[in-house]
mmCIF file of C-alpha atoms in Angstrom:
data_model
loop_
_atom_site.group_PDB
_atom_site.id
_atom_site.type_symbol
_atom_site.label_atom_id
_atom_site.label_comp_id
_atom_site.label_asym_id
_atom_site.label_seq_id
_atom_site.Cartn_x
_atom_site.Cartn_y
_atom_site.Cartn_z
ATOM 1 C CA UNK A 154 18.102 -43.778 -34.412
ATOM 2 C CA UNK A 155 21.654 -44.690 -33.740
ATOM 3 C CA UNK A 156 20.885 -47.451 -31.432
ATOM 4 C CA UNK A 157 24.270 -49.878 -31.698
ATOM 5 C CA UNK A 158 26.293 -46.525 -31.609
ATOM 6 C CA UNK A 159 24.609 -45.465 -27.994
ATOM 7 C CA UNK A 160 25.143 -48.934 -27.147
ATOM 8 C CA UNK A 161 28.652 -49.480 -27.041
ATOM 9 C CA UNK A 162 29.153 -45.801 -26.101
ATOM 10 C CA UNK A 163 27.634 -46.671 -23.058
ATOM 11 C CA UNK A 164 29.123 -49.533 -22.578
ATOM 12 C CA UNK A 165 32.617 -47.443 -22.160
ATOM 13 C CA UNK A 166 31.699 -45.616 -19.326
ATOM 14 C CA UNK A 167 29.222 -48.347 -17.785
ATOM 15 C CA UNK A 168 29.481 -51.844 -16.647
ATOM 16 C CA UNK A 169 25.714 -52.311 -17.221
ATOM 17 C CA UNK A 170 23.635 -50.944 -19.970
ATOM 18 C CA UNK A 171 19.754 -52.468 -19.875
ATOM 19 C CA UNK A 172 17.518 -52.826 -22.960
ATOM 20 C CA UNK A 173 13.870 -52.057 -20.846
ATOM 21 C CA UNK A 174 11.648 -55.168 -21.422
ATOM 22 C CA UNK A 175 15.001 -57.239 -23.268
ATOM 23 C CA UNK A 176 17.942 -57.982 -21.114
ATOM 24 C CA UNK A 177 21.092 -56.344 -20.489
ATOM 25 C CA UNK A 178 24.499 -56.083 -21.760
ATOM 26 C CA UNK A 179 26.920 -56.798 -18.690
ATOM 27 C CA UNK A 180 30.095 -56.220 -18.528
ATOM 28 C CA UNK A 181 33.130 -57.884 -16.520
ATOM 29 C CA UNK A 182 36.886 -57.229 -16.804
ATOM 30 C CA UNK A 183 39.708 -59.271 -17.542
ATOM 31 C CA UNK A 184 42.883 -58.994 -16.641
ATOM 32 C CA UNK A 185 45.657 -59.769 -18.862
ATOM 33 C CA UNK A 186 46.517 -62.533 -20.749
ATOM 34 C CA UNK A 187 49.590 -64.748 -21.710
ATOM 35 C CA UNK A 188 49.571 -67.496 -24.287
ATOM 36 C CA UNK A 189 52.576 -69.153 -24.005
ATOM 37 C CA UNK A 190 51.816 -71.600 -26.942
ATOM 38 C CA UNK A 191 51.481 -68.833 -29.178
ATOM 39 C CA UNK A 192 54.066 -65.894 -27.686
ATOM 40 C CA UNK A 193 51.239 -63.594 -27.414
ATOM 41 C CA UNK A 194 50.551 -60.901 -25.059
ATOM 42 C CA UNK A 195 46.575 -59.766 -24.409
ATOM 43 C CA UNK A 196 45.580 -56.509 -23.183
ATOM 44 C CA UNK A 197 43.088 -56.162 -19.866
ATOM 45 C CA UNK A 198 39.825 -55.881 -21.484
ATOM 46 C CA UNK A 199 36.534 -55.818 -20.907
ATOM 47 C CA UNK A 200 33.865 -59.351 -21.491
ATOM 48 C CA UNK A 201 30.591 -58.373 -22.640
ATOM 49 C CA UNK A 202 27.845 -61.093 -21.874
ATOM 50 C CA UNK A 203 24.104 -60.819 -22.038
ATOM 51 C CA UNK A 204 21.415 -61.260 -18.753
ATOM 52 C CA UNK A 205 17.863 -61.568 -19.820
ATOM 53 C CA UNK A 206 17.323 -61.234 -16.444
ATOM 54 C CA UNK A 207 17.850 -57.658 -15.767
ATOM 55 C CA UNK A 208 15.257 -56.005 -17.464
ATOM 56 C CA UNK A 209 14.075 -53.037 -14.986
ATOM 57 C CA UNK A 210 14.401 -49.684 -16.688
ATOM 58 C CA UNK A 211 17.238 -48.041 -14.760
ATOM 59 C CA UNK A 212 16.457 -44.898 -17.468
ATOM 60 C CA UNK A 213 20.379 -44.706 -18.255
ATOM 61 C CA UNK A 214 19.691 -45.118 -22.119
ATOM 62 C CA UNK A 215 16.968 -43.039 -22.517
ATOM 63 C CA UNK A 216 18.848 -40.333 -20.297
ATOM 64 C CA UNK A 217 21.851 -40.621 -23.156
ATOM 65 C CA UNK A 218 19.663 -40.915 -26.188
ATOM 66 C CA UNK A 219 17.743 -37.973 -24.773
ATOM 67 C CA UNK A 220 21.327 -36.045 -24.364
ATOM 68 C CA UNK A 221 22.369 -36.977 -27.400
ATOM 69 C CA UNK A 222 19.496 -36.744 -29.772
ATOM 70 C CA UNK A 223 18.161 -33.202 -27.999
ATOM 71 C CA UNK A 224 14.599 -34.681 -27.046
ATOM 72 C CA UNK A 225 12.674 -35.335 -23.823
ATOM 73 C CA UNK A 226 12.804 -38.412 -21.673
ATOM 74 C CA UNK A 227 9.758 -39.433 -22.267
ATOM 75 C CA UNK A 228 10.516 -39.235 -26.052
ATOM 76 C CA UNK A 229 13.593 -40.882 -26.067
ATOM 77 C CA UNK A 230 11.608 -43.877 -23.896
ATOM 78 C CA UNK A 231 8.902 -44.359 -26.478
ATOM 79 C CA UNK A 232 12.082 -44.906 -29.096
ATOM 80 C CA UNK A 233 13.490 -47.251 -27.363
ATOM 81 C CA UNK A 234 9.916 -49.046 -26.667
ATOM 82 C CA UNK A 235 9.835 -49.483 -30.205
ATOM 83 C CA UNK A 236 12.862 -50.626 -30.821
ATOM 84 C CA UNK A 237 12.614 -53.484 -28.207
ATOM 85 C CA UNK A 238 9.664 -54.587 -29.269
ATOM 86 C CA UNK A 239 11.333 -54.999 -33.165
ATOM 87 C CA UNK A 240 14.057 -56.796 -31.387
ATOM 88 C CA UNK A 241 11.625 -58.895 -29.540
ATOM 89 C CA UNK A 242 9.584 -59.773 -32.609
ATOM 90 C CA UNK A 243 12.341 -60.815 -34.631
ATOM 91 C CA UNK A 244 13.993 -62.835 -31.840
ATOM 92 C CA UNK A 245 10.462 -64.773 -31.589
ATOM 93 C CA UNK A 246 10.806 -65.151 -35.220
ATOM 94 C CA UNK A 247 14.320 -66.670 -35.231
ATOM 95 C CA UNK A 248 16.261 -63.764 -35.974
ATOM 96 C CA UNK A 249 19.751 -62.749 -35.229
ATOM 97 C CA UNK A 250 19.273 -59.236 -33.686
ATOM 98 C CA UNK A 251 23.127 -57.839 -34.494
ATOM 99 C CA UNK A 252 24.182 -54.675 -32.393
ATOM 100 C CA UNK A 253 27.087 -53.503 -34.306
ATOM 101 C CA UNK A 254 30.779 -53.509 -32.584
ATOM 102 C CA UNK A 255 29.271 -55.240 -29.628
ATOM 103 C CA UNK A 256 28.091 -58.693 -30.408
ATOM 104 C CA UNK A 257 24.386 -60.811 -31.963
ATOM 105 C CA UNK A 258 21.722 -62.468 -30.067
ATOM 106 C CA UNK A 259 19.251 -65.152 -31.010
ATOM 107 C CA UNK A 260 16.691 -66.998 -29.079
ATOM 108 C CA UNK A 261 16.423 -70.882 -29.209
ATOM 109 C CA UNK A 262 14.573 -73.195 -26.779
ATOM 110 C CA UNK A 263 13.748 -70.057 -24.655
ATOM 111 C CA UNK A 264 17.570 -69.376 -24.158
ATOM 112 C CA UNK A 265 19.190 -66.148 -25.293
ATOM 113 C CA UNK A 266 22.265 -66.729 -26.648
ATOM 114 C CA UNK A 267 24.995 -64.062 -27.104
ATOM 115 C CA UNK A 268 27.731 -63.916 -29.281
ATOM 116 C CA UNK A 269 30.151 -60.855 -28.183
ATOM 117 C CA UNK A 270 32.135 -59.310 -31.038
ATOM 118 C CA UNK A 271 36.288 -59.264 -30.516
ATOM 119 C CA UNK A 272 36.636 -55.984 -32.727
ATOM 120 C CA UNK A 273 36.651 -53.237 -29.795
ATOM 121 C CA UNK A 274 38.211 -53.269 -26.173
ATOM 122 C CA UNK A 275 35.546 -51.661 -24.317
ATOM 123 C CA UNK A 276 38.249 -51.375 -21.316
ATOM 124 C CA UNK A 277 38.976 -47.772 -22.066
ATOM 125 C CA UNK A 278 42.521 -48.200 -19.744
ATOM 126 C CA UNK A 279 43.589 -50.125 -22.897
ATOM 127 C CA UNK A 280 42.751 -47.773 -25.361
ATOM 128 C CA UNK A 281 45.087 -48.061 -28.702
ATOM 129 C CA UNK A 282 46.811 -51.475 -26.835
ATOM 130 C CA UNK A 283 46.429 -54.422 -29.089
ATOM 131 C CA UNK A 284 47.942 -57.967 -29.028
ATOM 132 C CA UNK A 285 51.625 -58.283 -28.746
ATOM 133 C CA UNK A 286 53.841 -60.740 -30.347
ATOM 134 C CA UNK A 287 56.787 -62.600 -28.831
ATOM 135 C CA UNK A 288 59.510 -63.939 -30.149
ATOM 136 C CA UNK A 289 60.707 -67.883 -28.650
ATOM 137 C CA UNK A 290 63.898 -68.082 -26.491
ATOM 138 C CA UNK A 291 66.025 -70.798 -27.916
ATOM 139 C CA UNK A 292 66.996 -72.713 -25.615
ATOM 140 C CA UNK A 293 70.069 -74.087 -27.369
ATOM 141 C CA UNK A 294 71.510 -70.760 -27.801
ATOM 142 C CA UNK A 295 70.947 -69.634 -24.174
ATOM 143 C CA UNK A 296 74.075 -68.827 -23.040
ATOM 144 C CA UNK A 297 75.320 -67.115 -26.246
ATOM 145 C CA UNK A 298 72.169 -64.806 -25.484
ATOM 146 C CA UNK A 299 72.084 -64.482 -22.572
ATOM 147 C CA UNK A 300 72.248 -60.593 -22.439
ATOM 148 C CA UNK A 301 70.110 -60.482 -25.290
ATOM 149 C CA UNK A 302 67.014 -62.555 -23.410
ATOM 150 C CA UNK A 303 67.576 -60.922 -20.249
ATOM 151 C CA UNK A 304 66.630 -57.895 -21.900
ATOM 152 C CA UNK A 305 63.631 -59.216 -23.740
ATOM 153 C CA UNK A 306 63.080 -61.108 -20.244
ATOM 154 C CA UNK A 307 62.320 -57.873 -18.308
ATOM 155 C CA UNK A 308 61.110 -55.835 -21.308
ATOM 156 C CA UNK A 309 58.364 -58.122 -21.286
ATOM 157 C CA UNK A 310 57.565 -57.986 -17.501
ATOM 158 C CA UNK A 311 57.768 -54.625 -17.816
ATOM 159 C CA UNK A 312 55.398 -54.391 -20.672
ATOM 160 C CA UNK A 313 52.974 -56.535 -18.753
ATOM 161 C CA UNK A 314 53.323 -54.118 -15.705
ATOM 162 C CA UNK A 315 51.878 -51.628 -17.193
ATOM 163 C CA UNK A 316 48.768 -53.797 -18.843
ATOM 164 C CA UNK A 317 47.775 -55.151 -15.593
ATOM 165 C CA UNK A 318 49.331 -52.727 -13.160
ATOM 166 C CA UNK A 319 46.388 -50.167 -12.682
ATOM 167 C CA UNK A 320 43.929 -53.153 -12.757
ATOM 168 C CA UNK A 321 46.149 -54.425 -9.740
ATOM 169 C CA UNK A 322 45.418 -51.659 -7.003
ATOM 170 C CA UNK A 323 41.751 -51.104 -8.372
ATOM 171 C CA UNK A 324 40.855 -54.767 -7.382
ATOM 172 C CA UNK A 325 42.238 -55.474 -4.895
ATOM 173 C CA UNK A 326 40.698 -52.652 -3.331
ATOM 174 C CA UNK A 327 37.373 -53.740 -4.499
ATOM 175 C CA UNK A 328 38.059 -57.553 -2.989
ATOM 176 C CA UNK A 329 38.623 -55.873 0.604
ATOM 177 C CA UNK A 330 35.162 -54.014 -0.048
ATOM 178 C CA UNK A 331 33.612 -56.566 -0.748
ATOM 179 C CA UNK A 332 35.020 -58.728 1.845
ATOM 180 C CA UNK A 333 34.142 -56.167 4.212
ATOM 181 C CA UNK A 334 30.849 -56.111 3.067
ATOM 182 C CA UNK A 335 29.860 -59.585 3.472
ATOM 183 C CA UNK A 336 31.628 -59.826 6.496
ATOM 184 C CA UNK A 337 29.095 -56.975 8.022
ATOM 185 C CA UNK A 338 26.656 -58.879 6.162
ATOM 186 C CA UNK A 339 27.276 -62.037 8.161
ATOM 187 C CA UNK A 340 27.922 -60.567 11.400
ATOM 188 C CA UNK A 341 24.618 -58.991 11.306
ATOM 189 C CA UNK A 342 22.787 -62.251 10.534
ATOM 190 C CA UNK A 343 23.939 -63.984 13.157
ATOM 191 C CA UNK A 344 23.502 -61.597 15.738
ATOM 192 C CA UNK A 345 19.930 -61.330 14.409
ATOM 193 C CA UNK A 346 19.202 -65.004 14.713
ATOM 194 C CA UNK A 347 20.485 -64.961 18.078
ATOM 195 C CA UNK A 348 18.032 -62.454 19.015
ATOM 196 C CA UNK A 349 15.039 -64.234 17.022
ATOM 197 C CA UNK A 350 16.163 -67.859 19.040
ATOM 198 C CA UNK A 351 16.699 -66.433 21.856
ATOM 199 C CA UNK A 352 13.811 -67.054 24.763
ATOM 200 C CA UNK A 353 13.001 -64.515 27.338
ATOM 201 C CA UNK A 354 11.602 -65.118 31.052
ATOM 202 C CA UNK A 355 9.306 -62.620 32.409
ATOM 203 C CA UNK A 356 7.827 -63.237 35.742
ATOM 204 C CA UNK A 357 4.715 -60.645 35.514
ATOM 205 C CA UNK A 358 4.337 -59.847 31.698
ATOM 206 C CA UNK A 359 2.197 -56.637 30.775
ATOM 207 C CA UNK A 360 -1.039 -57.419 29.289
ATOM 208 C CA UNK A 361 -1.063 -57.045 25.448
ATOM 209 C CA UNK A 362 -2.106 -53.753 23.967
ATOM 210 C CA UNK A 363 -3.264 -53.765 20.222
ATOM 211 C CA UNK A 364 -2.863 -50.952 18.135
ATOM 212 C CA UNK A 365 -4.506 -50.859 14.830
ATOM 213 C CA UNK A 366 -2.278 -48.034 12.677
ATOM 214 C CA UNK A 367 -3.694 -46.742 9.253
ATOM 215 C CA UNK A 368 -0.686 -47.451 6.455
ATOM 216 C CA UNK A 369 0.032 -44.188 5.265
ATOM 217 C CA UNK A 370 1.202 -45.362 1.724
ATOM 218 C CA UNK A 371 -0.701 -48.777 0.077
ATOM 219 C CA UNK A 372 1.949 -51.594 -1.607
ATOM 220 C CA UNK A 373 1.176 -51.034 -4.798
ATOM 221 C CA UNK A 374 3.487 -48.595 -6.676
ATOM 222 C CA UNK A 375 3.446 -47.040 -9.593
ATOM 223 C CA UNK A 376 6.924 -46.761 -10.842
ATOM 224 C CA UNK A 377 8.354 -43.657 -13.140
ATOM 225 C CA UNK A 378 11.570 -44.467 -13.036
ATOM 226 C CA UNK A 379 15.057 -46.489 -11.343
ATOM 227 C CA UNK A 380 17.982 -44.397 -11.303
ATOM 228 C CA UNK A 381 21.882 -45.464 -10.531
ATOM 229 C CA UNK A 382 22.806 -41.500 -9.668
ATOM 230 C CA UNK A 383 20.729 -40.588 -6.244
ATOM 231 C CA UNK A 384 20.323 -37.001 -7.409
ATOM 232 C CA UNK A 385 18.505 -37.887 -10.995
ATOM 233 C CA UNK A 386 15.533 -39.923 -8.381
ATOM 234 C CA UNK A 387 15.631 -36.117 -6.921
ATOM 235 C CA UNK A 388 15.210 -34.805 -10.596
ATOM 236 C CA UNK A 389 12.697 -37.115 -11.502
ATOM 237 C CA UNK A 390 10.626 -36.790 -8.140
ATOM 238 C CA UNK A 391 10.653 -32.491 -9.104
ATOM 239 C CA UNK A 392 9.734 -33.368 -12.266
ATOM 240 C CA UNK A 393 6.723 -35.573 -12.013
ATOM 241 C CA UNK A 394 4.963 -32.756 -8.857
ATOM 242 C CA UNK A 395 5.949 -30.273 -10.801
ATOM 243 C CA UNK A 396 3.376 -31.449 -13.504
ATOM 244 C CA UNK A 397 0.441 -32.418 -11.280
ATOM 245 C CA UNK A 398 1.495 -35.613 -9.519
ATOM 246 C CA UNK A 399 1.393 -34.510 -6.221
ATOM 247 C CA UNK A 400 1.855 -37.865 -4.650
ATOM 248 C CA UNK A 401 5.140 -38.766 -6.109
ATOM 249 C CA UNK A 402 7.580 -40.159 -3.825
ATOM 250 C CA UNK A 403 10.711 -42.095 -3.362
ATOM 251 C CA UNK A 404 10.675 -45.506 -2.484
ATOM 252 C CA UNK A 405 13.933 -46.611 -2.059
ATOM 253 C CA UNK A 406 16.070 -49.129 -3.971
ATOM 254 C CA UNK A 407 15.965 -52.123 -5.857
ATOM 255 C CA UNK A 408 17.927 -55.241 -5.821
ATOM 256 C CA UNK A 409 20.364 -53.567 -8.307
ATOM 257 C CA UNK A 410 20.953 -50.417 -5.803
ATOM 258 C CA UNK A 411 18.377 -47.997 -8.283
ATOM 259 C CA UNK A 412 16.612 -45.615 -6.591
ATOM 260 C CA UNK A 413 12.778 -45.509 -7.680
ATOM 261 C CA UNK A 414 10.724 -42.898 -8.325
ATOM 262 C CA UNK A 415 6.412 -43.351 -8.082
ATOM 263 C CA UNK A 416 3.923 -41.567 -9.769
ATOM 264 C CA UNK A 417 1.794 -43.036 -6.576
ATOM 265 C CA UNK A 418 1.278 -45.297 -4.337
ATOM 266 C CA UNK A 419 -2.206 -47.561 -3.779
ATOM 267 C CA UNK A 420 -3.551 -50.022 -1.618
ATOM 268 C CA UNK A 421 -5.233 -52.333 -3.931
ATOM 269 C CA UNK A 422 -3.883 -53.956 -7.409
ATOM 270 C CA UNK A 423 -7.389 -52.481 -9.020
ATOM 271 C CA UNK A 424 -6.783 -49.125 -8.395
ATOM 272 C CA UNK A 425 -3.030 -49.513 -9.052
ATOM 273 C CA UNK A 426 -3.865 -50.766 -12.385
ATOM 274 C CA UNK A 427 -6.517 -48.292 -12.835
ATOM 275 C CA UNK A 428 -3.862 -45.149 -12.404
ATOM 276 C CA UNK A 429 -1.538 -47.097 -14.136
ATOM 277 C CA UNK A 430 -3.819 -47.424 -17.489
ATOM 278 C CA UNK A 431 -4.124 -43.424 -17.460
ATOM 279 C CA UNK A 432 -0.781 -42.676 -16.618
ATOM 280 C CA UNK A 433 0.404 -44.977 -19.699
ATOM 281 C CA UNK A 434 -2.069 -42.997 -22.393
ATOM 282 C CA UNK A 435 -1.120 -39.817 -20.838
ATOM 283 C CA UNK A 436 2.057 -39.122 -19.537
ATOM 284 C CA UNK A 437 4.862 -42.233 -19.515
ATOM 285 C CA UNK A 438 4.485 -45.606 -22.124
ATOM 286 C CA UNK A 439 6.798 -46.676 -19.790
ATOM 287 C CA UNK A 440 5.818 -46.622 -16.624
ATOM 288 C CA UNK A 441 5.061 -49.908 -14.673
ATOM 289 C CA UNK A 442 3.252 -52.061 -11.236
ATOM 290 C CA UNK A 443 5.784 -52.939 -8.316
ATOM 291 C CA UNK A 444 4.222 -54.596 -5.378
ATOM 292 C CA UNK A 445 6.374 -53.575 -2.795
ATOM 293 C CA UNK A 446 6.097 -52.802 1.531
ATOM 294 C CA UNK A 447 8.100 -49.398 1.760
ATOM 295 C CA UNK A 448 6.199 -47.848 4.413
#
């Protein structure tokens, strides 16, 4: 199996690409780059770093291996369980686990530590751009020149235009998104802790009336799947009824935005773990225990 090449193909198109059970390849872009020391011009690119963190199977690599290679799913997940668990021997072992055009990882002291390769530009906006060499006004001869490096002068803010120009627009949109967003986010705290604080007067208060309401769904989920794309949890949810698992459901998203997918949901850890044993030897190696209130 191909597994460096699906890798950094992925990592093309996506800014996150998780290894289930390993970590994740993140990456972040950079804008570009002057060094004046040196008279050289970097492209925008893209910084590939490593989170051992983010381990939750979103299913984007097995979806692509599956794609690629013509297999199932739940083929393509059992390849990549093996695989990870190679990688996770070796790294015990003191290995250097190398993924090929992308970077190595080792483990020391219970740190991962990730060395990114500088071969590719994942940044595919810089495709066939590559470092660009200066040449170093002298200063002496500046007014002999001076057409001369007023040329070179705005050829080279010209050429840097069009490195960091689309970048430009693209975040600064994203900065008023986000700064929208966390403005919301703020607003809606405070009102809320306004409303929790605040202390209400009534004068002939109702006498309390208990209900006792049966949870429909139990905490304990069985998970098939995390999905980025909203209508692949559809997919998925089809899928697993359509071959006898009449109680999957949705149950919203994650921390990273994924939208899961359970076989079913329980309300005890025993029989959680119970289903969870069968559905492991019988349908999905992958498959895992979320404790999680979704009702």
């Amino acid at each position: 199996m191909k597994f460096d090449k699906y890798i950094k193909n992925l990592l093309y198109r996506y800014d996150c690409v998780v290894l289930p059970n390993l970590g994740a390849f993140v990456a972040r872009n950079v804008s570009a780059k002057i060094d004046e020391s040196n008279n050289i011009i970097t492209p925008p690119s893209k910084l590939i770093s490593f989170n051992a963190k983010i381990k939750e199977n979103d299913g984007l690599l097995a979806n692509h291996i599956a794609i690629v290679e013509n297999i199932s799913r739940e083929k393509a997940g059992k390849k990549i369980h093996k695989k990870i668990l190679f990688y996770n021997r070796s790294l015990n072992n003191g290995g250097l686990v190398k993924f090929k055009d992308v970077g190595s990882l080792s483990l020391k002291n219970d740190k991962y530590i990730f060395n990114p390769s500088d071969k590719i530009n994942f940044l595919s906006n810089s495709f066939g751009l590559s470092e660009l060499s200066t040449s170093k006004v002298d200063k002496s001869s500046a007014n002999k020149n001076y057409k001369f490096n007023t040329y070179y002068k705005y050829a080279a803010i010209l050429i840097i235009a069009l490195f960091i120009g689309s970048n430009i627009i693209t975040n600064y949109l994203n900065d008023i998104n986000a700064s929208n967003q966390i403005s919301y986010r703020q607003a809606e705290k405070e009102i809320e802790d306004k409303i929790q604080k605040a202390t209400f007067v009534i004068d002939n208060p109702l006498p309390i009336i208990k209900l006792h309401l049966n949870k429909k769904y139990g905490d304990f989920h069985i998970v098939a799947g995390s999905f980025r794309v909203k209508e692949n949890s559809y997919s998925k949810l089809e899928q697993l009824k359509s071959v006898g698992y009449k109680d999957a459901r949705k149950i919203g998203q994650n921390n990273f935005d994924l939208y899961q997918v359970s076989y079913a949901s329980y309300n005890t850890r025993a029989e959680a773990k119970n289903a969870l044993s069968n559905i492991r030897s019988e349908h999905n190696i992958n498959a895992w225990l979320l404790y999680k209130n979704v009702n």
